[in-house]
Amino acid sequence: MPTESGSCSTARQAKQKRKSHSLSIRRTNSSEQERTGLPREMLEGQDSKLPSSVRSTLLELFGQIEREFENLYIENLELRREIETLNERLAAEGQVIDGAELSKGQLKTKASHSTSQLSQKLKTTYKASTSKIVSSFKATTSRAVCQLVKEYIGHRDGIWDVSVAKTQPVVLGTASADHTALLWSIETGKCLIKYTGHVGSVNSIKFHPSEQLALTASGDQTAHIWRYAVQLPTPQPVADTSICGEDEVECSDKDEPDVDGDVSSDCPTIRVPLTSLKSHQGVVIAADWLVGGKQVVTASWDRTANLYDVETAELVHSLTGHDQELTHCCTHPTQRLVVTSSRDTTFRLWDFRDPSIHSVNVFQGHTE
């Protein structure tokens, strides 16, 4: 019976090895393609009930996690190389120290100590890096130190702005999409004044620095200045429900306010403004008082901010330069400085401290 020679057998084994290696490479490449193609299948899958925006956000988050672990893996490799370099250096230094050779036990002890330090560094780095990722997915278990103190119920639509009066009596002001602005007693939660002069959403409310005047900006393309006069109610003492005993349920029902009705319907109503500021051609999104309260600034979706004289209601300056709708404006409490922000990704600082020179600084850096 013919037999194979040794060289033929060796050649066949080498051929099988190359074939097996090529198969393993193809399998690896195939799984890699499947892995990289998985996000696209997830994103374009027809069976998913998630909106495309949610899926895109999830894919982006998982991509960030993958990149973070990739960085950790690279750091791991670098630390391992450092360990090997240290061991080689220790081995080289251990040959002659002070003209005498270190024993193998001493060299091994020194190398092991340094290696354990680097290993500890690796573990610490890994834990610190991964904890940043994991913590974003964990629900916080620490109890917050704040608690609900008072609820102010009376608006019938979303609330866009909240402000606090700067003079006595100190009241709370809210601006709402229900076309109203309400003033509240902070202590009792009772509505004190209801302003209904706007015919559009009330987008902001600000109080005069020294008088009982409120400034509101609205989607009806105007800003209103209106005067209010309030008398704060006396806070009622809180009943001790611990003495109710068997009537505890009845007592607690008696103390609960009726929130189904219109709480603001009992408020005194102001329907006409003291001053109406009209010159914008779009929604007035925000307004604020300049220091002293003799001028106000408004920001609008018509891409301009306007400076008005309060007493005459005349337009003093129209601040132009933003390329898109303005989103906010605010003023410095002690200087004649105004800041406006816009959807054009910039905010601008307008300087009115020198009456003869009105300078503006443009701040860039945001991408949206």
Short mmCIF file of C-alpha atoms in Angstrom, two decimals:
data_model
loop_
_atom_site.label_atom_id
_atom_site.label_comp_id
_atom_site.label_asym_id
_atom_site.label_seq_id
_atom_site.Cartn_x
_atom_site.Cartn_y
_atom_site.Cartn_z
CA MET A 1 0.00 0.00 0.00
CA PRO A 2 1.53 3.33 -1.01
CA THR A 3 2.34 5.77 1.84
CA GLU A 4 2.77 9.54 1.86
CA SER A 5 6.19 10.96 2.22
CA GLY A 6 6.99 13.30 5.13
CA SER A 7 7.30 16.35 2.88
CA CYS A 8 3.87 15.78 1.30
CA SER A 9 2.26 15.39 4.72
CA THR A 10 3.90 18.57 5.93
CA ALA A 11 2.73 20.48 2.83
CA ARG A 12 -0.82 19.25 3.29
CA GLN A 13 -0.85 20.33 6.96
CA ALA A 14 0.45 23.76 6.02
CA LYS A 15 -2.24 24.07 3.33
CA GLN A 16 -4.95 23.12 5.85
CA LYS A 17 -3.56 25.66 8.31
CA ARG A 18 -3.67 28.42 5.67
CA LYS A 19 -7.22 27.42 4.75
CA SER A 20 -8.29 27.41 8.40
CA HIS A 21 -6.61 30.79 8.93
CA SER A 22 -8.31 32.29 5.88
CA LEU A 23 -11.67 30.98 7.09
CA SER A 24 -11.15 32.53 10.53
CA ILE A 25 -10.20 35.85 8.91
CA ARG A 26 -13.30 35.83 6.73
CA ARG A 27 -15.44 34.97 9.73
CA THR A 28 -13.92 37.81 11.72
CA ASN A 29 -14.43 40.26 8.90
CA SER A 30 -17.99 39.07 8.42
CA SER A 31 -18.85 39.52 12.09
CA GLU A 32 -17.19 42.93 12.03
CA GLN A 33 -19.38 43.94 9.09
CA GLU A 34 -22.42 42.61 10.90
CA ARG A 35 -21.44 44.56 13.99
CA THR A 36 -20.94 47.82 12.11
CA GLY A 37 -24.09 47.23 10.09
CA LEU A 38 -26.18 46.63 13.20
CA PRO A 39 -26.84 50.30 14.05
CA ARG A 40 -28.11 50.96 10.53
CA GLU A 41 -30.44 47.95 10.77
CA MET A 42 -31.65 49.18 14.16
CA LEU A 43 -32.15 52.67 12.79
CA GLU A 44 -33.94 51.55 9.64
CA GLY A 45 -35.76 48.58 11.14
CA GLN A 46 -39.46 48.50 10.39
CA ASP A 47 -40.43 46.61 13.55
CA SER A 48 -39.16 49.21 16.00
CA LYS A 49 -41.80 51.24 17.82
CA LEU A 50 -39.32 53.97 18.76
CA PRO A 51 -39.38 57.29 16.89
CA SER A 52 -36.40 57.87 14.61
CA SER A 53 -35.18 60.77 16.77
CA VAL A 54 -35.13 58.56 19.88
CA ARG A 55 -33.32 55.81 18.00
CA SER A 56 -30.76 58.26 16.69
CA THR A 57 -30.15 59.55 20.22
CA LEU A 58 -29.72 56.02 21.58
CA LEU A 59 -27.30 55.11 18.79
CA GLU A 60 -25.30 58.25 19.48
CA LEU A 61 -25.16 57.41 23.21
CA PHE A 62 -24.02 53.84 22.53
CA GLY A 63 -21.43 55.20 20.12
CA GLN A 64 -20.08 57.45 22.85
CA ILE A 65 -19.93 54.49 25.23
CA GLU A 66 -18.05 52.43 22.66
CA ARG A 67 -15.54 55.23 22.09
CA GLU A 68 -15.06 55.62 25.85
CA PHE A 69 -14.30 51.92 26.31
CA GLU A 70 -11.99 52.05 23.30
CA ASN A 71 -10.03 54.84 25.01
CA LEU A 72 -9.89 52.76 28.18
CA TYR A 73 -8.60 49.79 26.19
CA ILE A 74 -5.85 51.94 24.67
CA GLU A 75 -4.92 53.26 28.13
CA ASN A 76 -4.81 49.66 29.35
CA LEU A 77 -2.35 48.73 26.60
CA GLU A 78 -0.17 51.76 27.36
CA LEU A 79 -0.09 50.92 31.06
CA ARG A 80 0.86 47.35 30.27
CA ARG A 81 3.73 48.62 28.12
CA GLU A 82 4.82 50.83 31.01
CA ILE A 83 4.80 47.80 33.30
CA GLU A 84 6.96 45.84 30.87
CA THR A 85 9.35 48.78 30.46
CA LEU A 86 9.61 49.15 34.23
CA ASN A 87 10.32 45.47 34.67
CA GLU A 88 13.07 45.63 32.05
CA ARG A 89 14.58 48.72 33.67
CA LEU A 90 14.46 47.12 37.10
CA ALA A 91 16.07 44.01 35.70
CA ALA A 92 18.86 46.09 34.16
CA GLU A 93 19.35 48.19 37.30
CA GLY A 94 19.24 45.12 39.51
CA GLN A 95 22.45 43.74 38.07
CA VAL A 96 24.77 46.20 39.85
CA ILE A 97 23.77 48.52 42.72
CA ASP A 98 26.60 49.93 44.85
CA GLY A 99 28.94 47.39 43.26
CA ALA A 100 26.91 44.46 44.55
CA GLU A 101 24.34 42.32 42.80
CA LEU A 102 20.84 42.17 44.12
CA SER A 103 19.55 38.77 44.93
CA LYS A 104 16.74 37.41 42.81
CA GLY A 105 14.37 37.70 45.74
CA GLN A 106 15.15 41.43 46.23
CA LEU A 107 14.74 42.12 42.51
CA LYS A 108 11.48 40.21 42.40
CA THR A 109 10.14 42.08 45.45
CA LYS A 110 11.00 45.49 43.96
CA ALA A 111 9.52 44.65 40.59
CA SER A 112 6.37 43.22 42.14
CA HIS A 113 5.88 46.35 44.27
CA SER A 114 6.20 48.69 41.27
CA THR A 115 3.97 46.45 39.18
CA SER A 116 1.27 46.43 41.87
CA GLN A 117 1.39 50.24 41.99
CA LEU A 118 0.83 50.49 38.25
CA SER A 119 -1.88 47.83 38.42
CA GLN A 120 -3.62 49.85 41.11
CA LYS A 121 -3.29 52.95 38.92
CA LEU A 122 -4.86 51.02 36.04
CA LYS A 123 -7.78 49.88 38.19
CA THR A 124 -8.34 53.38 39.56
CA THR A 125 -8.27 54.92 36.08
CA TYR A 126 -10.65 52.27 34.76
CA LYS A 127 -13.12 52.69 37.62
CA ALA A 128 -13.03 56.48 37.42
CA SER A 129 -13.64 56.47 33.67
CA THR A 130 -16.37 53.84 33.61
CA SER A 131 -18.19 55.35 36.56
CA LYS A 132 -18.82 58.47 34.48
CA ILE A 133 -20.62 56.35 31.91
CA VAL A 134 -22.50 54.10 34.30
CA SER A 135 -23.61 56.97 36.54
CA SER A 136 -25.50 58.54 33.65
CA PHE A 137 -27.68 55.42 33.44
CA LYS A 138 -28.25 54.97 37.16
CA ALA A 139 -31.29 56.47 38.82
CA THR A 140 -30.15 58.66 41.68
CA THR A 141 -30.87 57.17 45.06
CA SER A 142 -29.88 60.17 47.17
CA ARG A 143 -32.82 62.02 48.68
CA ALA A 144 -33.11 65.65 47.66
CA VAL A 145 -32.92 68.20 50.46
CA CYS A 146 -35.73 70.31 48.96
CA GLN A 147 -39.45 69.77 49.26
CA LEU A 148 -42.63 71.26 47.83
CA VAL A 149 -43.68 74.24 49.93
CA LYS A 150 -46.44 75.93 47.96
CA GLU A 151 -48.34 75.42 44.72
CA TYR A 152 -49.74 78.37 42.78
CA ILE A 153 -52.78 77.24 40.79
CA GLY A 154 -54.72 79.59 38.55
CA HIS A 155 -53.34 79.68 35.01
CA ARG A 156 -55.05 77.69 32.27
CA ASP A 157 -52.03 77.25 30.00
CA GLY A 158 -48.24 77.04 30.11
CA ILE A 159 -46.26 79.50 32.23
CA TRP A 160 -43.40 81.17 30.37
CA ASP A 161 -41.85 83.36 33.05
CA VAL A 162 -41.75 83.92 36.82
CA SER A 163 -40.50 87.05 38.57
CA VAL A 164 -40.42 88.54 42.08
CA ALA A 165 -41.20 92.16 42.94
CA LYS A 166 -38.25 94.29 44.07
CA THR A 167 -40.33 96.52 46.35
CA GLN A 168 -42.69 96.03 49.27
CA PRO A 169 -45.04 94.26 49.31
CA VAL A 170 -43.03 91.44 47.75
CA VAL A 171 -45.26 89.48 45.38
CA LEU A 172 -44.72 86.78 42.80
CA GLY A 173 -45.54 87.43 39.13
CA THR A 174 -46.23 84.82 36.44
CA ALA A 175 -46.63 85.20 32.66
CA SER A 176 -48.71 82.61 30.83
CA ALA A 177 -49.78 81.46 27.39
CA ASP A 178 -53.40 81.90 28.55
CA HIS A 179 -53.00 85.65 27.70
CA THR A 180 -52.82 86.67 31.37
CA ALA A 181 -50.27 87.69 33.99
CA LEU A 182 -51.01 86.96 37.64
CA LEU A 183 -49.61 88.37 40.86
CA TRP A 184 -49.51 86.04 43.86
CA SER A 185 -49.02 86.13 47.59
CA ILE A 186 -45.86 84.10 48.13
CA GLU A 187 -46.84 82.98 51.63
CA THR A 188 -50.48 81.99 51.04
CA GLY A 189 -50.44 81.10 47.34
CA LYS A 190 -53.50 83.31 46.77
CA CYS A 191 -53.95 85.21 43.50
CA LEU A 192 -53.88 88.97 44.18
CA ILE A 193 -54.07 90.63 40.73
CA LYS A 194 -55.03 89.39 37.28
CA TYR A 195 -53.86 91.35 34.22
CA THR A 196 -55.82 90.71 30.99
CA GLY A 197 -54.70 93.57 28.75
CA HIS A 198 -52.89 91.40 26.20
CA VAL A 199 -54.58 89.57 23.33
CA GLY A 200 -51.69 87.13 22.87
CA SER A 201 -49.51 84.88 24.99
CA VAL A 202 -47.77 86.74 27.81
CA ASN A 203 -44.12 85.73 27.43
CA SER A 204 -42.34 87.59 30.23
CA ILE A 205 -42.97 89.70 33.31
CA LYS A 206 -40.57 92.05 35.13
CA PHE A 207 -41.12 94.41 38.07
CA HIS A 208 -40.04 98.05 38.30
CA PRO A 209 -36.98 98.52 40.55
CA SER A 210 -38.69 101.02 42.89
CA GLU A 211 -42.41 101.38 42.03
CA GLN A 212 -45.43 99.08 41.87
CA LEU A 213 -45.24 98.75 38.10
CA ALA A 214 -45.10 95.58 36.02
CA LEU A 215 -43.71 95.17 32.48
CA THR A 216 -45.09 92.35 30.34
CA ALA A 217 -44.11 91.23 26.83
CA SER A 218 -46.59 89.44 24.59
CA GLY A 219 -47.12 87.56 21.37
CA ASP A 220 -49.51 90.35 20.30
CA GLN A 221 -46.34 92.31 19.27
CA THR A 222 -46.60 94.73 22.20
CA ALA A 223 -45.16 95.29 25.65
CA HIS A 224 -47.37 96.72 28.40
CA ILE A 225 -46.57 98.69 31.53
CA TRP A 226 -49.30 98.51 34.15
CA ARG A 227 -49.64 99.68 37.73
CA TYR A 228 -50.82 97.43 40.53
CA ALA A 229 -51.75 97.95 44.16
CA VAL A 230 -52.02 94.92 46.40
CA GLN A 231 -52.61 94.20 50.04
CA LEU A 232 -51.12 90.95 51.22
CA PRO A 233 -53.50 88.63 53.06
CA THR A 234 -52.63 87.52 56.57
CA PRO A 235 -51.24 83.98 56.51
CA GLN A 236 -53.58 81.56 58.29
CA PRO A 237 -52.03 79.37 61.00
CA VAL A 238 -51.65 75.76 59.95
CA ALA A 239 -54.02 73.50 61.86
CA ASP A 240 -52.45 70.67 63.85
CA THR A 241 -54.00 67.56 62.34
CA SER A 242 -52.46 65.38 65.04
CA ILE A 243 -55.33 66.25 67.44
CA CYS A 244 -58.00 65.08 65.01
CA GLY A 245 -57.78 61.51 66.20
CA GLU A 246 -60.63 59.49 64.72
CA ASP A 247 -61.78 62.47 62.66
CA GLU A 248 -58.41 62.71 60.90
CA VAL A 249 -59.82 61.92 57.47
CA GLU A 250 -62.58 64.47 57.90
CA CYS A 251 -60.10 67.13 59.06
CA SER A 252 -57.72 66.55 56.15
CA ASP A 253 -60.60 66.81 53.68
CA LYS A 254 -61.67 70.08 55.22
CA ASP A 255 -58.19 71.62 54.90
CA GLU A 256 -57.73 70.76 51.22
CA PRO A 257 -58.39 73.62 48.82
CA ASP A 258 -60.74 73.19 45.90
CA VAL A 259 -58.45 73.26 42.87
CA ASP A 260 -61.11 72.43 40.32
CA GLY A 261 -62.50 75.95 40.11
CA ASP A 262 -60.86 79.00 38.54
CA VAL A 263 -58.75 80.34 41.40
CA SER A 264 -57.88 83.51 39.48
CA SER A 265 -61.54 84.39 38.86
CA ASP A 266 -61.79 85.94 42.34
CA CYS A 267 -58.76 88.22 41.74
CA PRO A 268 -59.16 91.92 41.06
CA THR A 269 -58.63 92.35 37.30
CA ILE A 270 -56.65 95.02 35.44
CA ARG A 271 -57.71 95.25 31.79
CA VAL A 272 -56.03 98.44 30.50
CA PRO A 273 -52.29 99.15 30.57
CA LEU A 274 -50.75 102.38 31.79
CA THR A 275 -48.52 102.40 28.68
CA SER A 276 -48.51 100.26 25.55
CA LEU A 277 -45.23 99.98 23.61
CA LYS A 278 -45.93 99.34 19.92
CA SER A 279 -43.30 99.25 17.20
CA HIS A 280 -42.32 95.61 16.77
CA GLN A 281 -43.40 93.62 13.73
CA GLY A 282 -43.24 90.26 15.47
CA VAL A 283 -43.71 88.47 18.78
CA VAL A 284 -42.18 90.30 21.74
CA ILE A 285 -40.45 87.48 23.57
CA ALA A 286 -38.92 89.39 26.51
CA ALA A 287 -38.69 92.82 28.14
CA ASP A 288 -36.78 94.34 31.04
CA TRP A 289 -36.28 97.62 32.91
CA LEU A 290 -33.04 99.55 32.61
CA VAL A 291 -31.43 100.78 35.82
CA GLY A 292 -33.54 103.58 37.32
CA GLY A 293 -36.73 102.36 35.65
CA LYS A 294 -37.03 105.29 33.20
CA GLN A 295 -36.37 103.14 30.13
CA VAL A 296 -37.24 99.59 29.08
CA VAL A 297 -35.82 97.25 26.46
CA THR A 298 -37.81 94.68 24.47
CA ALA A 299 -36.65 91.71 22.37
CA SER A 300 -38.67 90.48 19.41
CA TRP A 301 -38.86 87.79 16.78
CA ASP A 302 -38.55 90.59 14.19
CA ARG A 303 -34.75 90.36 14.89
CA THR A 304 -34.59 93.70 16.72
CA ALA A 305 -34.48 94.95 20.29
CA ASN A 306 -36.08 98.29 21.08
CA LEU A 307 -35.26 100.82 23.76
CA TYR A 308 -38.27 102.90 24.94
CA ASP A 309 -38.80 105.91 27.15
CA VAL A 310 -41.29 104.90 29.85
CA GLU A 311 -42.88 108.33 30.38
CA THR A 312 -43.51 109.13 26.69
CA ALA A 313 -43.66 105.56 25.31
CA GLU A 314 -41.46 106.75 22.44
CA LEU A 315 -38.90 104.55 20.71
CA VAL A 316 -35.42 105.79 21.67
CA HIS A 317 -33.23 103.24 19.85
CA SER A 318 -33.79 100.22 17.64
CA LEU A 319 -30.99 97.72 18.24
CA THR A 320 -30.32 95.82 15.02
CA GLY A 321 -27.63 93.34 14.05
CA HIS A 322 -28.95 89.89 14.91
CA ASP A 323 -29.52 87.66 11.88
CA GLN A 324 -32.39 85.66 13.37
CA GLU A 325 -35.18 85.93 15.94
CA LEU A 326 -34.23 87.21 19.39
CA THR A 327 -34.82 84.79 22.23
CA HIS A 328 -34.17 86.90 25.35
CA CYS A 329 -32.98 90.21 26.74
CA CYS A 330 -31.90 91.32 30.19
CA THR A 331 -30.33 94.35 31.83
CA HIS A 332 -27.60 95.03 34.38
CA PRO A 333 -28.97 95.98 37.84
CA THR A 334 -26.67 98.99 38.34
CA GLN A 335 -25.25 99.88 34.90
CA ARG A 336 -26.85 100.91 31.60
CA LEU A 337 -25.97 97.61 29.94
CA VAL A 338 -28.27 95.36 27.92
CA VAL A 339 -27.73 91.79 26.73
CA THR A 340 -29.72 90.25 23.88
CA SER A 341 -29.58 86.65 22.66
CA SER A 342 -30.71 85.23 19.36
CA ARG A 343 -31.26 82.07 17.37
CA ASP A 344 -28.29 83.17 15.25
CA THR A 345 -26.07 81.49 17.94
CA THR A 346 -24.73 84.82 19.27
CA PHE A 347 -25.47 87.17 22.14
CA ARG A 348 -24.70 90.87 22.17
CA LEU A 349 -23.78 93.32 24.91
CA TRP A 350 -25.10 96.85 24.28
CA ASP A 351 -23.44 99.65 26.25
CA PHE A 352 -25.48 102.81 26.91
CA ARG A 353 -23.34 104.21 29.74
CA ASP A 354 -21.99 106.99 27.52
CA PRO A 355 -24.96 108.89 25.99
CA SER A 356 -22.87 109.98 23.01
CA ILE A 357 -21.45 106.54 22.15
CA HIS A 358 -23.50 103.33 22.01
CA SER A 359 -21.13 100.39 21.58
CA VAL A 360 -21.97 96.74 21.05
CA ASN A 361 -19.91 93.60 21.61
CA VAL A 362 -20.78 90.37 19.79
CA PHE A 363 -20.10 87.07 21.57
CA GLN A 364 -19.75 83.92 19.48
CA GLY A 365 -19.07 80.33 20.40
CA HIS A 366 -22.38 78.46 20.47
CA THR A 367 -23.28 76.27 17.51
CA GLU A 368 -27.07 76.43 17.89
#
